[in-house]
């Protein structure tokens, strides 16, 4: 008897979108707006919207797998064949993830920061003793030290590796921001020590030039080569110069002196690292003494480094004043938002409010396995020595961790916290598969191939893009050649042979998706604000449409009824408008969800 009750409970739960009750949505129809990606001045960004205050995690998972995303309680799905910047849902299977060399460097850099190696400062006593020792060395020994130092000029010191990584990180930030093309092959930066003979000539005031890098020149050459290959021989003359590239890299190297003890300047395309030594280097040997002292001081840094503690706290989505203050700093300094555009209300609406119905970690049958934190919307806090440095806004769902937004402390920009948090979230999925076997994927949001700022997401490999027509996942390597040709492309192409070999259910899905695509192409809208919300194919067979929407679950001020069970509306104009709305709703959410979620008539 108890088994039958449990089974009945599970079946009812499944019919309502899984654990946590039922989903209720209100249709907002088609929305047109200006685009934040291509900066279009016209209303070229086109999407379909739903408003919801109750949404089960299973239903939201299904919506993600049909190209939907959420902003607070508002759900939206780009109309891919009409919008200016087609947005493809991108994901990767956590267990298959292979970090790139750059991603491995991000992890190592933060580890060195926590070990105190990047910005540890020695005590005054240590610095005084080291300098005194070097100045008390006899002339002959000093010459030997100078000779040894000259022999080491071509060797790579640890600090040179750190500075080179700072530059490499700046290059990646410029690529992510769209300042450099994303499809160029750039060599790793190299940093060289400036010979003491040249150091005096290049010194600026009390600052002494110690290291330099010419990475701007191979970057310019790589851009030129790529543009030549893509456009032919007649390349435009507005390419970046080494001077402009070095200036962009300098701008991207935020707070580098805080972690290295050097100030950074650019000159004639070179990136120069200067040290405020206070020594005039009246002769070459004194310059060598300064080098000796600096090297000894650098070695002592590791001995006296103060270790830091990184803690990560996962908490349910809720308003936190400390998080809000960090969000304001991030938006003002990183995105250059105007202060008047940031408010608690807009912050809550964007990153705190959520329609997802919480699922606790226990209390359900064994069949309903959940991770220790449960399912729902969360804020992942990153703290260093109890200082809040970043917050990741995420949704944890039955099949995935969906990354929504990340904001971080601008003082820690050099740590690449965006990349580091993504790596941590991928690791979290791997670790929690032991508790929830269906939790396999990491969703990175939307990928826009026509927007350079979004292409960094494809660096997390092997990734997949969602086909906007058949809602099947396609490897990025397969999709990329298609997107290189045009921004919108149907990524899954089926031949008659592959259709005939498909299962009946898969065949029905393909036929339905194809018909949906054809209907949407025919159902163009006009510019009248009253008519652009809902559109249907005027020439389509009305009886077929009525059958398609017969089982849509509708809420009429409380009672839930299937559309077929609602008494026929006497006013034919009203009935036609309602059926048009339901037809479009079914197209954008799919048959299964349209019959499972509650469609609320307001």
Coordinates of C-alpha atoms in Angstrom, one line a residue:
X1 CA 0.0 0.0 0.0
X2 CA 2.8 2.4 0.9
X3 CA 4.6 1.6 -2.3
X4 CA 1.5 2.5 -4.3
X5 CA 1.1 5.8 -2.4
X6 CA 4.8 6.6 -3.1
X7 CA 4.4 5.8 -6.7
X8 CA 1.3 8.0 -7.0
X9 CA 3.1 10.8 -5.3
X10 CA 6.0 10.6 -7.7
X11 CA 3.7 10.5 -10.7
X12 CA 1.9 13.6 -9.5
X13 CA 5.2 15.3 -8.8
X14 CA 6.4 14.4 -12.3
X15 CA 3.3 15.8 -13.9
X16 CA 3.9 19.1 -12.2
X17 CA 7.5 19.5 -13.1
X18 CA 9.2 17.4 -10.4
X19 CA 9.6 18.1 -6.7
X20 CA 8.5 21.4 -5.3
X21 CA 4.9 21.9 -6.6
X22 CA 3.9 23.5 -9.9
X23 CA 5.2 26.2 -12.2
X24 CA 3.0 29.2 -13.0
X25 CA 3.9 31.5 -15.9
X26 CA 2.4 34.6 -17.5
X27 CA 3.1 35.3 -21.2
X28 CA 4.7 38.6 -21.9
X29 CA 4.9 37.9 -25.7
X30 CA 7.5 39.3 -28.1
X31 CA 9.8 42.0 -26.9
X32 CA 11.9 44.4 -29.0
X33 CA 14.7 46.5 -27.6
X34 CA 18.1 48.0 -28.3
X35 CA 21.0 45.6 -28.2
X36 CA 23.8 45.8 -25.5
X37 CA 26.1 43.6 -27.6
X38 CA 26.2 45.3 -31.0
X39 CA 25.1 48.7 -29.6
X40 CA 22.3 49.0 -32.2
X41 CA 20.3 52.2 -31.9
X42 CA 17.2 50.5 -33.3
X43 CA 15.1 47.9 -31.5
X44 CA 16.9 45.0 -33.2
X45 CA 17.1 42.7 -30.2
X46 CA 14.0 40.4 -30.3
X47 CA 13.0 37.9 -27.7
X48 CA 10.0 36.2 -26.2
X49 CA 9.3 36.7 -22.5
X50 CA 7.6 35.0 -19.6
X51 CA 7.0 36.3 -16.1
X52 CA 7.0 33.8 -13.2
X53 CA 7.1 33.8 -9.5
X54 CA 6.9 30.0 -9.1
X55 CA 9.1 27.7 -11.2
X56 CA 10.2 24.2 -10.4
X57 CA 13.9 23.4 -10.9
X58 CA 12.9 20.6 -13.3
X59 CA 10.9 23.0 -15.5
X60 CA 13.6 25.5 -15.5
X61 CA 16.1 22.9 -16.5
X62 CA 13.8 22.0 -19.4
X63 CA 13.5 25.7 -20.4
X64 CA 17.3 26.0 -20.4
X65 CA 17.4 23.1 -22.8
X66 CA 15.1 25.0 -25.1
X67 CA 17.3 28.2 -25.1
X68 CA 15.7 30.1 -22.2
X69 CA 17.5 32.1 -19.5
X70 CA 16.3 34.1 -16.5
X71 CA 16.9 37.6 -15.2
X72 CA 15.4 37.6 -11.7
X73 CA 11.8 36.4 -12.2
X74 CA 11.7 37.3 -15.9
X75 CA 12.4 34.5 -18.4
X76 CA 13.5 35.3 -22.0
X77 CA 14.4 33.5 -25.1
X78 CA 15.9 35.2 -28.2
X79 CA 14.1 34.7 -31.5
X80 CA 17.2 33.4 -33.1
X81 CA 16.3 33.9 -36.8
X82 CA 15.2 37.5 -36.2
X83 CA 17.3 39.0 -33.4
X84 CA 20.5 41.0 -34.3
X85 CA 22.8 38.9 -32.1
X86 CA 21.8 35.3 -32.0
X87 CA 22.5 33.8 -28.6
X88 CA 23.3 30.1 -28.3
X89 CA 23.1 28.3 -25.0
X90 CA 26.5 26.9 -24.2
X91 CA 27.5 24.1 -21.8
X92 CA 30.2 21.6 -21.1
X93 CA 30.2 18.2 -19.4
X94 CA 32.3 18.7 -16.3
X95 CA 33.9 15.3 -16.3
X96 CA 35.2 15.9 -19.8
X97 CA 36.6 19.3 -19.1
X98 CA 40.3 19.8 -20.0
X99 CA 41.8 23.1 -18.7
X100 CA 43.9 25.0 -21.1
X101 CA 47.4 26.3 -20.2
X102 CA 46.0 29.7 -19.6
X103 CA 43.3 28.4 -17.3
X104 CA 46.0 26.4 -15.4
X105 CA 48.0 29.6 -15.0
X106 CA 45.0 31.4 -13.5
X107 CA 44.8 28.7 -10.9
X108 CA 48.5 28.7 -10.2
X109 CA 48.5 32.5 -9.9
X110 CA 45.8 32.6 -7.3
X111 CA 47.6 29.8 -5.4
X112 CA 50.8 31.9 -5.4
X113 CA 48.8 34.9 -4.2
X114 CA 47.4 32.9 -1.3
X115 CA 50.9 31.7 -0.5
X116 CA 52.0 35.4 -0.3
X117 CA 54.5 35.2 -3.1
X118 CA 53.0 37.8 -5.4
X119 CA 52.8 40.8 -3.1
X120 CA 54.6 39.8 0.1
X121 CA 56.8 42.7 1.4
X122 CA 59.8 42.0 3.5
X123 CA 60.3 43.8 6.8
X124 CA 62.5 46.9 7.0
X125 CA 65.1 45.0 9.0
X126 CA 65.5 42.3 6.4
X127 CA 65.9 44.9 3.6
X128 CA 68.5 46.9 5.6
X129 CA 70.6 43.8 6.4
X130 CA 70.6 42.6 2.8
X131 CA 71.7 46.0 1.4
X132 CA 74.4 46.4 4.1
X133 CA 75.8 43.0 3.2
X134 CA 76.1 43.8 -0.4
X135 CA 77.8 47.1 0.3
X136 CA 80.4 45.5 2.6
X137 CA 81.6 43.1 0.0
X138 CA 85.2 43.7 -1.0
X139 CA 86.0 45.0 -4.4
X140 CA 87.3 41.6 -5.8
X141 CA 84.3 39.8 -4.5
X142 CA 82.1 42.5 -5.9
X143 CA 83.6 42.1 -9.3
X144 CA 83.0 38.3 -9.1
X145 CA 79.4 39.0 -8.1
X146 CA 79.1 41.4 -11.1
X147 CA 80.5 38.8 -13.5
X148 CA 78.1 36.2 -12.1
X149 CA 75.2 38.6 -12.4
X150 CA 76.1 39.4 -16.0
X151 CA 76.2 35.7 -16.8
X152 CA 72.7 35.4 -15.3
X153 CA 71.3 38.2 -17.5
X154 CA 69.9 35.7 -20.0
X155 CA 68.4 33.4 -17.3
X156 CA 64.7 33.6 -16.5
X157 CA 64.1 34.7 -12.8
X158 CA 60.9 33.9 -10.9
X159 CA 60.0 37.6 -10.9
X160 CA 60.3 37.6 -14.7
X161 CA 57.9 34.7 -15.0
X162 CA 55.4 36.5 -12.8
X163 CA 55.7 39.7 -14.8
X164 CA 55.2 37.7 -18.1
X165 CA 52.1 36.1 -16.6
X166 CA 50.8 39.6 -15.7
X167 CA 51.2 40.6 -19.3
X168 CA 49.6 37.3 -20.6
X169 CA 46.6 37.9 -18.3
X170 CA 46.3 41.5 -19.7
X171 CA 46.3 40.1 -23.2
X172 CA 43.5 37.7 -22.4
X173 CA 41.5 40.6 -20.8
X174 CA 41.9 42.6 -24.0
X175 CA 40.7 39.7 -26.1
X176 CA 37.7 39.1 -23.8
X177 CA 36.8 42.8 -24.0
X178 CA 37.0 42.8 -27.8
X179 CA 40.0 45.2 -28.0
X180 CA 42.1 42.4 -29.6
X181 CA 40.7 39.9 -32.1
X182 CA 39.9 36.5 -30.5
X183 CA 41.1 34.5 -33.5
X184 CA 44.8 35.4 -33.5
X185 CA 47.7 33.3 -32.4
X186 CA 49.7 35.3 -29.9
X187 CA 53.0 34.0 -28.4
X188 CA 53.5 34.0 -24.7
X189 CA 55.0 37.2 -23.3
X190 CA 58.7 37.2 -22.4
X191 CA 60.3 39.7 -20.0
X192 CA 64.0 40.5 -20.1
X193 CA 66.2 42.3 -17.7
X194 CA 67.6 45.6 -18.9
X195 CA 71.4 45.6 -18.8
X196 CA 72.9 47.9 -16.1
X197 CA 74.7 49.9 -18.8
X198 CA 71.4 50.9 -20.4
X199 CA 69.6 51.3 -17.1
X200 CA 71.3 54.6 -16.3
X201 CA 70.3 56.1 -19.7
X202 CA 66.7 55.0 -19.4
X203 CA 66.2 55.9 -15.8
X204 CA 63.4 58.3 -15.0
X205 CA 63.9 60.4 -11.9
X206 CA 64.4 58.2 -8.9
X207 CA 62.9 55.2 -10.8
X208 CA 65.3 52.7 -12.4
X209 CA 64.3 50.6 -15.4
X210 CA 64.8 46.9 -14.5
X211 CA 62.8 44.7 -16.8
X212 CA 61.1 45.2 -20.2
X213 CA 58.9 43.3 -22.7
X214 CA 58.3 43.9 -26.4
X215 CA 55.2 41.7 -26.6
X216 CA 53.3 44.5 -28.4
X217 CA 55.3 43.9 -31.6
X218 CA 54.4 40.2 -32.1
X219 CA 50.8 41.0 -31.2
X220 CA 50.7 43.6 -34.0
X221 CA 52.3 41.1 -36.4
X222 CA 49.7 38.5 -35.4
X223 CA 46.8 40.8 -36.0
X224 CA 48.3 41.9 -39.4
X225 CA 48.8 38.2 -40.4
X226 CA 45.2 37.3 -39.4
X227 CA 43.7 40.3 -41.2
X228 CA 45.7 39.5 -44.3
X229 CA 44.5 35.9 -44.4
X230 CA 40.9 36.9 -43.9
X231 CA 40.6 40.0 -46.1
X232 CA 43.3 39.3 -48.7
X233 CA 46.2 41.4 -49.5
X234 CA 44.4 44.8 -49.3
X235 CA 44.4 45.1 -45.6
X236 CA 43.1 48.4 -44.2
X237 CA 45.6 50.8 -42.6
X238 CA 43.8 51.2 -39.3
X239 CA 45.7 48.4 -37.6
X240 CA 46.8 48.8 -34.0
X241 CA 50.4 50.1 -33.6
X242 CA 52.8 48.7 -31.0
X243 CA 52.4 51.9 -29.1
X244 CA 48.6 51.5 -29.0
X245 CA 48.8 47.9 -28.1
X246 CA 51.2 48.5 -25.2
X247 CA 48.9 51.3 -23.9
X248 CA 45.9 48.9 -24.0
X249 CA 48.0 46.3 -22.1
X250 CA 49.1 48.8 -19.5
X251 CA 45.5 49.8 -19.0
X252 CA 44.5 46.1 -18.5
X253 CA 47.3 45.5 -16.0
X254 CA 45.4 46.8 -13.0
X255 CA 47.2 47.1 -9.7
X256 CA 50.3 45.3 -11.0
X257 CA 52.6 47.3 -8.8
X258 CA 50.6 46.1 -5.7
X259 CA 51.7 42.5 -6.4
X260 CA 55.2 43.0 -7.8
X261 CA 56.6 46.1 -6.2
X262 CA 57.2 47.7 -9.7
X263 CA 55.6 50.6 -11.4
X264 CA 54.8 50.0 -15.1
X265 CA 55.2 52.4 -18.0
X266 CA 55.2 52.1 -21.8
X267 CA 57.6 53.7 -24.2
X268 CA 57.9 53.2 -28.0
X269 CA 55.8 50.0 -27.8
X270 CA 57.7 48.5 -25.0
X271 CA 56.3 47.7 -21.5
X272 CA 58.8 48.8 -18.9
X273 CA 59.0 47.8 -15.3
X274 CA 60.7 50.3 -13.0
X275 CA 61.8 50.1 -9.5
X276 CA 62.0 53.0 -7.1
X277 CA 65.5 52.3 -5.8
X278 CA 66.7 55.8 -4.8
X279 CA 70.1 54.9 -6.1
X280 CA 71.6 57.0 -8.9
X281 CA 74.0 54.2 -10.2
X282 CA 77.0 56.5 -10.5
X283 CA 79.0 53.7 -11.9
X284 CA 78.4 50.3 -13.3
X285 CA 79.5 48.4 -10.2
X286 CA 77.1 50.3 -7.9
X287 CA 74.3 49.3 -10.4
X288 CA 75.4 45.7 -9.9
X289 CA 75.2 46.2 -6.1
X290 CA 71.6 47.4 -6.4
X291 CA 70.8 44.3 -8.5
X292 CA 72.4 42.1 -5.9
X293 CA 70.4 43.7 -3.1
X294 CA 67.2 43.4 -5.1
X295 CA 67.8 39.8 -5.9
X296 CA 68.5 39.0 -2.2
X297 CA 65.4 41.0 -1.2
X298 CA 63.3 39.0 -3.7
X299 CA 64.5 35.7 -2.2
X300 CA 63.7 36.9 1.3
X301 CA 60.2 37.7 0.2
X302 CA 59.3 34.0 0.1
X303 CA 60.7 33.4 3.5
X304 CA 58.6 36.2 5.0
X305 CA 55.5 35.8 2.9
X306 CA 52.2 36.1 4.7
X307 CA 49.9 33.3 3.7
X308 CA 46.3 34.2 3.0
X309 CA 43.2 32.1 3.5
X310 CA 40.6 31.7 0.7
X311 CA 37.1 30.6 1.8
X312 CA 34.1 29.9 -0.3
X313 CA 30.6 30.1 1.1
X314 CA 27.5 28.8 -0.7
X315 CA 24.3 30.5 0.5
X316 CA 20.7 30.7 -0.7
X317 CA 19.9 33.8 -2.8
X318 CA 19.0 36.7 -0.5
X319 CA 19.9 40.3 -0.1
X320 CA 23.2 40.9 1.6
X321 CA 24.3 44.6 2.2
X322 CA 28.0 43.6 1.9
X323 CA 27.4 41.9 -1.5
X324 CA 25.4 44.9 -2.7
X325 CA 28.3 47.3 -1.9
X326 CA 30.7 45.0 -3.8
X327 CA 28.3 44.9 -6.7
X328 CA 28.2 48.8 -6.8
X329 CA 32.0 49.0 -6.9
X330 CA 32.2 46.4 -9.6
X331 CA 29.6 48.1 -11.8
X332 CA 31.1 51.6 -11.3
X333 CA 34.7 50.6 -11.9
X334 CA 34.5 47.7 -14.3
X335 CA 31.4 48.5 -16.4
X336 CA 31.6 52.3 -15.9
X337 CA 27.9 52.5 -14.9
X338 CA 26.5 55.8 -13.7
X339 CA 25.9 55.9 -10.0
X340 CA 22.3 56.9 -10.5
X341 CA 21.6 53.8 -12.5
X342 CA 22.5 51.5 -9.6
X343 CA 19.9 50.9 -6.8
X344 CA 19.0 48.3 -4.3
X345 CA 15.7 47.7 -6.2
X346 CA 17.4 47.0 -9.5
X347 CA 20.1 44.9 -7.9
X348 CA 17.4 42.7 -6.1
X349 CA 15.4 42.4 -9.3
X350 CA 18.4 41.3 -11.3
X351 CA 20.5 39.1 -9.0
X352 CA 18.5 38.3 -5.8
X353 CA 14.9 37.7 -6.8
X354 CA 14.3 34.2 -8.1
X355 CA 11.2 32.2 -9.0
X356 CA 12.9 28.8 -8.4
X357 CA 11.2 26.7 -5.8
X358 CA 13.7 25.6 -3.3
X359 CA 14.4 21.9 -3.0
X360 CA 16.0 20.9 0.4
X361 CA 18.9 18.4 0.5
X362 CA 16.8 15.7 2.1
X363 CA 13.2 14.6 2.8
X364 CA 12.4 12.9 -0.5
X365 CA 12.5 9.4 -1.8
X366 CA 15.8 7.9 -2.8
X367 CA 14.8 8.4 -6.5
X368 CA 14.9 12.2 -5.9
X369 CA 18.6 12.6 -5.2
X370 CA 19.9 16.1 -4.6
X371 CA 23.3 17.5 -3.7
X372 CA 24.0 18.5 0.0
X373 CA 23.0 22.1 -0.7
X374 CA 19.7 21.2 -2.4
X375 CA 18.4 22.7 -5.6
X376 CA 17.6 26.4 -6.3
X377 CA 19.2 29.8 -6.6
X378 CA 22.5 30.5 -4.7
X379 CA 25.2 33.1 -4.1
X380 CA 28.7 31.7 -4.0
X381 CA 30.9 34.0 -1.9
X382 CA 34.7 34.1 -2.3
X383 CA 36.5 35.6 0.7
X384 CA 40.2 36.2 1.3
X385 CA 41.1 36.6 5.0
X386 CA 37.3 37.3 5.5
X387 CA 37.3 40.1 2.9
X388 CA 34.6 39.6 0.3
X389 CA 36.3 39.7 -3.1
X390 CA 33.8 38.0 -5.5
X391 CA 30.2 36.7 -5.6
X392 CA 29.0 34.2 -8.2
X393 CA 25.2 34.1 -8.8
X394 CA 24.3 30.6 -9.8
X395 CA 21.3 28.2 -10.2
X396 CA 21.8 24.6 -9.1
X397 CA 19.4 22.3 -11.1
X398 CA 18.9 18.5 -11.5
X399 CA 21.3 18.3 -14.5
X400 CA 23.6 21.3 -14.2
X401 CA 25.1 24.3 -12.4
X402 CA 24.0 27.3 -14.4
X403 CA 26.2 30.3 -14.1
X404 CA 24.2 33.5 -14.1
X405 CA 26.5 36.4 -13.1
X406 CA 29.8 37.2 -11.3
X407 CA 30.9 40.4 -9.7
X408 CA 34.3 41.0 -8.1
X409 CA 36.5 43.5 -6.3
X410 CA 38.3 45.7 -8.8
X411 CA 41.3 45.7 -6.5
X412 CA 41.8 42.0 -7.4
X413 CA 41.4 42.3 -11.1
X414 CA 44.8 40.8 -11.8
X415 CA 43.7 37.5 -10.3
X416 CA 41.3 36.8 -13.2
X417 CA 38.5 36.0 -10.7
X418 CA 36.0 35.4 -13.6
X419 CA 38.1 32.6 -14.9
X420 CA 39.0 31.2 -11.5
X421 CA 35.3 31.1 -10.4
X422 CA 34.4 29.2 -13.5
X423 CA 37.0 26.6 -12.8
X424 CA 35.7 26.3 -9.2
X425 CA 32.2 25.9 -10.4
X426 CA 33.2 23.2 -12.8
X427 CA 35.0 21.4 -10.0
X428 CA 31.9 21.7 -7.8
X429 CA 29.9 19.9 -10.4
X430 CA 32.4 17.1 -10.6
X431 CA 32.5 16.7 -6.8
X432 CA 28.7 16.7 -6.4
X433 CA 28.0 14.0 -9.0
X434 CA 28.6 11.5 -6.2
X435 CA 25.4 12.9 -4.5
X436 CA 23.4 13.5 -7.6
X437 CA 24.3 11.3 -10.6
X438 CA 22.2 13.5 -13.1
X439 CA 24.2 16.6 -12.2
X440 CA 26.7 16.5 -15.0
X441 CA 26.9 19.8 -16.8
X442 CA 28.1 23.4 -16.4
X443 CA 26.1 26.0 -18.3
X444 CA 27.9 29.2 -19.1
X445 CA 24.9 31.2 -20.3
X446 CA 24.7 32.5 -23.9
X447 CA 27.4 32.3 -26.5
X448 CA 27.3 35.0 -29.2
X449 CA 29.7 34.2 -32.0
X450 CA 29.3 37.7 -33.5
X451 CA 30.4 39.4 -30.3
X452 CA 34.1 39.2 -29.4
X453 CA 33.4 39.8 -25.7
X454 CA 31.5 36.5 -25.5
X455 CA 33.9 34.3 -27.4
X456 CA 36.0 33.5 -24.3
X457 CA 33.3 31.0 -23.2
X458 CA 34.4 28.7 -26.0
X459 CA 37.8 28.4 -24.3
X460 CA 36.2 26.0 -21.8
X461 CA 36.4 22.7 -23.7
X462 CA 34.9 20.5 -24.9
X463 CA 31.8 22.7 -25.1
X464 CA 28.5 22.3 -26.9
X465 CA 26.0 24.7 -28.4
X466 CA 22.2 24.2 -28.4
X467 CA 20.7 24.0 -31.9
X468 CA 18.0 26.7 -32.1
X469 CA 15.7 24.5 -34.3
X470 CA 16.0 21.0 -33.1
X471 CA 17.2 21.7 -29.5
X472 CA 20.0 19.1 -29.8
X473 CA 23.5 19.7 -28.5
X474 CA 26.2 20.2 -31.1
X475 CA 30.0 20.1 -30.4
X476 CA 31.4 23.6 -30.7
X477 CA 34.0 22.4 -33.2
X478 CA 31.1 21.4 -35.5
X479 CA 29.1 24.6 -35.0
X480 CA 32.0 27.0 -35.4
X481 CA 32.5 26.7 -39.2
X482 CA 28.7 27.3 -39.6
X483 CA 28.8 30.4 -37.4
X484 CA 31.9 31.7 -39.1
X485 CA 29.7 32.1 -42.2
X486 CA 26.7 33.8 -40.6
X487 CA 25.6 34.7 -37.1
X488 CA 22.4 32.5 -37.2
X489 CA 22.7 28.9 -38.3
X490 CA 20.7 25.8 -37.7
X491 CA 23.4 23.6 -36.1
X492 CA 21.7 20.2 -36.5
X493 CA 21.0 19.1 -40.1
X494 CA 19.2 15.8 -40.6
X495 CA 19.1 13.8 -43.8
X496 CA 16.2 11.5 -44.7
X497 CA 18.3 8.5 -43.7
X498 CA 19.0 9.9 -40.2
X499 CA 15.3 10.8 -39.8
X500 CA 14.2 7.3 -40.7
X501 CA 16.7 5.8 -38.3
X502 CA 15.5 8.0 -35.4
X503 CA 13.3 6.7 -32.7
X504 CA 9.6 7.6 -33.0
X505 CA 9.8 10.2 -30.2
X506 CA 12.9 11.8 -31.7
X507 CA 11.2 11.9 -35.1
X508 CA 8.2 13.6 -33.6
X509 CA 10.4 16.2 -31.9
X510 CA 12.2 16.9 -35.2
X511 CA 9.0 17.3 -37.1
X512 CA 7.5 19.5 -34.4
X513 CA 10.6 21.7 -34.3
X514 CA 10.7 22.0 -38.1
X515 CA 7.0 22.9 -38.2
X516 CA 7.5 25.4 -35.4
X517 CA 10.4 27.1 -37.3
X518 CA 8.3 27.3 -40.5
X519 CA 5.4 28.8 -38.6
X520 CA 7.6 31.4 -37.0
X521 CA 9.1 32.4 -40.3
X522 CA 5.6 32.9 -41.7
X523 CA 4.3 34.7 -38.6
X524 CA 6.1 38.0 -39.0
X525 CA 5.0 40.9 -37.0
X526 CA 4.3 44.5 -37.9
X527 CA 5.5 47.6 -36.0
X528 CA 2.2 48.4 -34.3
X529 CA 2.8 48.1 -30.5
X530 CA -0.7 46.6 -30.0
X531 CA -0.2 43.8 -32.5
X532 CA 3.5 42.9 -32.2
X533 CA 2.9 40.9 -28.9
X534 CA 1.2 37.9 -30.4
X535 CA 1.3 36.6 -33.9
X536 CA 0.1 33.4 -35.6
X537 CA 0.1 32.0 -39.1
X538 CA -3.1 33.4 -40.5
X539 CA -3.2 30.7 -43.3
X540 CA -2.7 27.8 -41.0
X541 CA -5.4 25.3 -40.4
X542 CA -7.4 26.5 -37.3
X543 CA -8.5 23.0 -36.4
X544 CA -4.9 21.7 -36.3
X545 CA -3.9 24.6 -34.1
X546 CA -6.9 24.0 -31.8
X547 CA -5.8 20.4 -31.4
X548 CA -2.2 21.4 -30.7
X549 CA -3.2 23.7 -27.8
X550 CA -6.0 21.5 -26.5
X551 CA -4.0 20.2 -23.5
X552 CA -2.4 23.5 -22.4
X553 CA -2.9 23.9 -18.7
X554 CA -4.6 27.2 -18.0
X555 CA -5.3 29.1 -14.7
X556 CA -8.5 31.1 -14.6
X557 CA -8.3 33.0 -11.3
X558 CA -7.6 29.8 -9.3
X559 CA -8.9 26.7 -11.1
X560 CA -6.6 24.8 -13.5
X561 CA -8.2 23.6 -16.7
X562 CA -7.0 22.2 -20.0
X563 CA -7.9 24.5 -22.8
X564 CA -10.2 21.8 -24.3
X565 CA -12.2 21.8 -21.1
X566 CA -12.8 25.6 -21.0
X567 CA -16.3 26.6 -22.2
X568 CA -16.2 28.0 -25.7
X569 CA -15.7 31.8 -25.8
X570 CA -18.7 33.4 -27.4
X571 CA -16.8 36.4 -28.8
X572 CA -14.9 35.0 -31.8
X573 CA -12.4 37.9 -31.8
X574 CA -11.5 37.2 -28.2
X575 CA -11.2 33.5 -28.8
X576 CA -9.0 34.0 -31.9
X577 CA -6.7 36.3 -29.9
X578 CA -6.5 33.8 -27.0
X579 CA -5.7 30.9 -29.4
X580 CA -3.1 33.0 -31.1
X581 CA -1.4 33.6 -27.8
X582 CA -1.5 29.9 -26.9
X583 CA -0.2 28.8 -30.2
X584 CA 2.8 31.1 -29.9
X585 CA 3.3 30.0 -26.2
X586 CA 3.4 26.4 -27.2
X587 CA 5.9 27.1 -29.9
X588 CA 8.4 28.8 -27.6
X589 CA 8.2 26.4 -24.6
X590 CA 7.4 23.1 -26.4
X591 CA 4.5 20.7 -26.1
X592 CA 5.6 19.0 -22.9
X593 CA 6.1 22.2 -20.9
X594 CA 3.0 23.8 -22.3
X595 CA 0.9 20.9 -20.8
X596 CA 2.9 20.8 -17.6
X597 CA 3.4 24.5 -16.5
X598 CA 0.3 26.5 -15.6
X599 CA -0.4 29.3 -18.1
X600 CA -1.8 32.2 -16.1
X601 CA -4.3 34.5 -17.8
X602 CA -4.0 38.0 -16.3

